[in-house]
Amino acid sequence: CLLQMESYNVLLEIIRDLIRNPNPENKKHLENRIEEQFSHSSHNLDKLLNKSSDDIFAIINLFADARDRLSQSQSRGGAVRGDLARCCQLLQLKRDELRSLYTGHVELHKSVKLLTRIRHVGSAPARIQACLAIDDYLGAARELTDSQRILDKKLHGVKALLAAKSQLAVLSRTIFHSLQANLAHRLYALDPKGASADFDGLASKDLSQVPAPEHGESVNSILCLLEAACCLDKLPQTVQSVLDNLMPSLRDIAIRHTDSALAASQTFKVFISNLLAHLEQVAFRHTVLAKRLNLLVLRSPALAQSPSVAAYSEENPALAAIVSQLRDLLGDYLDVRGENLSYESAAAAGPAQFDLNQLLGRRKIPARPAPVLFRFAYSSHAIGAASAAAAAAAAAAAAGSDQPDGAGAQKQKDGASPGKQRRPLALVCPAAQSNIVEAHELLRMFSARIDPADTQGLSAWLENFVQAVFLVTERSRMMPCAGQDPLRLVLPRARAPLLQSCVTLQTYLSDLARYGRAMPGQADGAWRIGHDLLQQFGRACQSALSALTQDQLCTAVSKDLLQLLSDPAALATEAGLRQLTGRLIDQVFYRQEQGARMPRDVRELSDIGKVAQLATLSESLSWLVTIAGPLFGDSPVERKVTEQLDHLKVLSGKCFNVIMIEVCLRASNRLKDLPTHSNFSVGVDDIELDDRVTAFLSDLRCLKDALYQRLTAGAYGRVFRLLPGVVCALLAALLPSFSRINPLGVKKIGRNLFEMQRVAVDLAGWGEAEFARVRELFDLLLLTPDQIVASVLEQGPRFSLEEYDSVLRVYARTYSSCDEEKMRRARERLRQVITQKHV
């Protein structure tokens, strides 16, 4: 390798030199150099050959030995080739022998296969019966079609199998009729597990694959039955039978649920809930049926030529039938036809159309014309004779030769008189429009689940009925109560009887609140009726109050004083009561005229019966507000109802305030003539009560008896709260009107005050201090002017300057010998003392 590399390097140097210097001298020089190098290389090669000559001879010997062995191998290969030729001849003989054996085996296999098919066809009826026993209609149909295909192709012309072929034809009709019955059962039977229809999950459910039949699972069973009908090539006839039995099956469902509800004494709400749950399952199964039929049409476009299959491809006819059945059934329960139509009467009357326009016309309620939402060839209550015969004829024509002889004729015969075989539908509850309240939300949710787009108009009909019929009827029923005299009838109770109008109104408001909760979409309409009802009732109550009081007391009292009278806090303390008493005396009993305080002429109510009526009105309104207030929430329309209740609450308080003022006014009217009609300058001690006081106490007892029966305990305790203060303030104000009062007269006044205090304090629960102050004021008449001044200097002023001046004036009239100058000095001294005290 080193020599080789060295030669390469020399050659490369020579090439470079030739490129750089191509002149002849250089070429000659390089040629000589190459020769030297070749000589050197040849010498080196000889040295190497001499050095390795032994190894070279050894290699030559090994190659010669390998050549001898190769010759021997070629000789043996020729021998093997001869053996292989003989083996080929032997294999050819074996192949001919195997071909002969295979030919015989094939002929035997064909014979065995033919016998197997004959045995398979012969045992097919037994296998089909076994499948029918477990309701495996798809398996039975496949067994039947396989056997028929074998008979028509592989075993065609075998006369020994004609009987088997006839038996299979009979089984084909049996399977078809059983399949129809089972499909009807799957479509209309109530799921015993109570499973709800999963319309939302149906969109994601793969209906293209036929699942294994599951016992009790309706959806998979329906898919299997449809596939079995396809195997039998009877899908159009099967679908036609479903359409023919749709309305009768829905009627049977209604009848079964009605019988069950009547047997179990169920309410209408429970009945309609169970019925809708069942119908929802029916709608769901028909939706599955329609979707599967659409897939089958895509698989076999020729099926679209069938009218029955096309009916399901365009829309789901079961939805229209269910809605028609429901609307007809609701027509009975809502009494919108004016009578309870049974199945028999509907059959006699012909097809029933539930038209809202006709309904509104009968009730004389104006309404805009609306299109008829449904037009069926027959109603959900009964099929007319002509339509029933047409349906039977169509079913017979679709069935063709699959029906036994005479079956079509019998069916037409049965369909000619459906009313004779159909039971009348009894009602679970009396027919009334109010039944819509129990069913509204159930029907709305039902329609939203089975028909979200409301293509069949059930939701629209429902809302139209509630708005245009039910709420209008309820308004007509309720509004007369609000416009009548609210005081006309009284419902007796042990304490605080109620007005019949308030009780009736509370019932109406409860009904409206129940309507609002049961029909959220129509709640505003119900609240508006409640608002109008309360508004009109409030006007009637205001008119009744004005008629009772003739606005005498209402105009004499300011609004701020009425608000104070309605404030429980103002009546809770003696300070508040004194403030109210003072303002009431100033506004009701006296007026300022030319700088003088003059009595006001305010007439009391004509009799205590009116006071009792006011008490009943006040209590009834308060009870109504308390009971009806929690029925309404915070929506804008409900707040308007609450505002009307607040107005009634104010009116109730106004009635109560009038009673309180009437109590005080009656005390004033009985006692205001006390100074002029009684003699208090007597010569003997008179222990009898004054006639005016006796009249006041007698009138107070009548008020007590009348109000005790008509007010609750809390209201009864408040109605006399102002009485002690008013009586005492009135007596103090009447002091200047007394002509003369001697010591026996003062004693007489004290005796009358004690009796009035006993009664008034017992009713009001306070006032001892007020009566004590009045007695002390009248007791000043037992003192001389100097003694009065001395007591004021010693104890301080207990009364106002006007009250001291009144005492001095009465004293001067009583004792005519009294010195005028002395009286003047006493007044001046009292003025100075009281003024200094105030400063």
XYZ file of C-alpha atoms in Angstrom, residues 67 102 146 156 177 468 491 715 774:
9
model
C -11.411 -27.542 -8.880
C -62.099 -34.859 -5.504
C -84.238 -17.511 3.771
C -87.131 -24.667 -7.458
C -100.614 -10.098 11.271
C -109.746 35.016 24.917
C -120.373 36.382 57.498
C -107.939 46.688 67.234
C -108.650 67.520 85.835
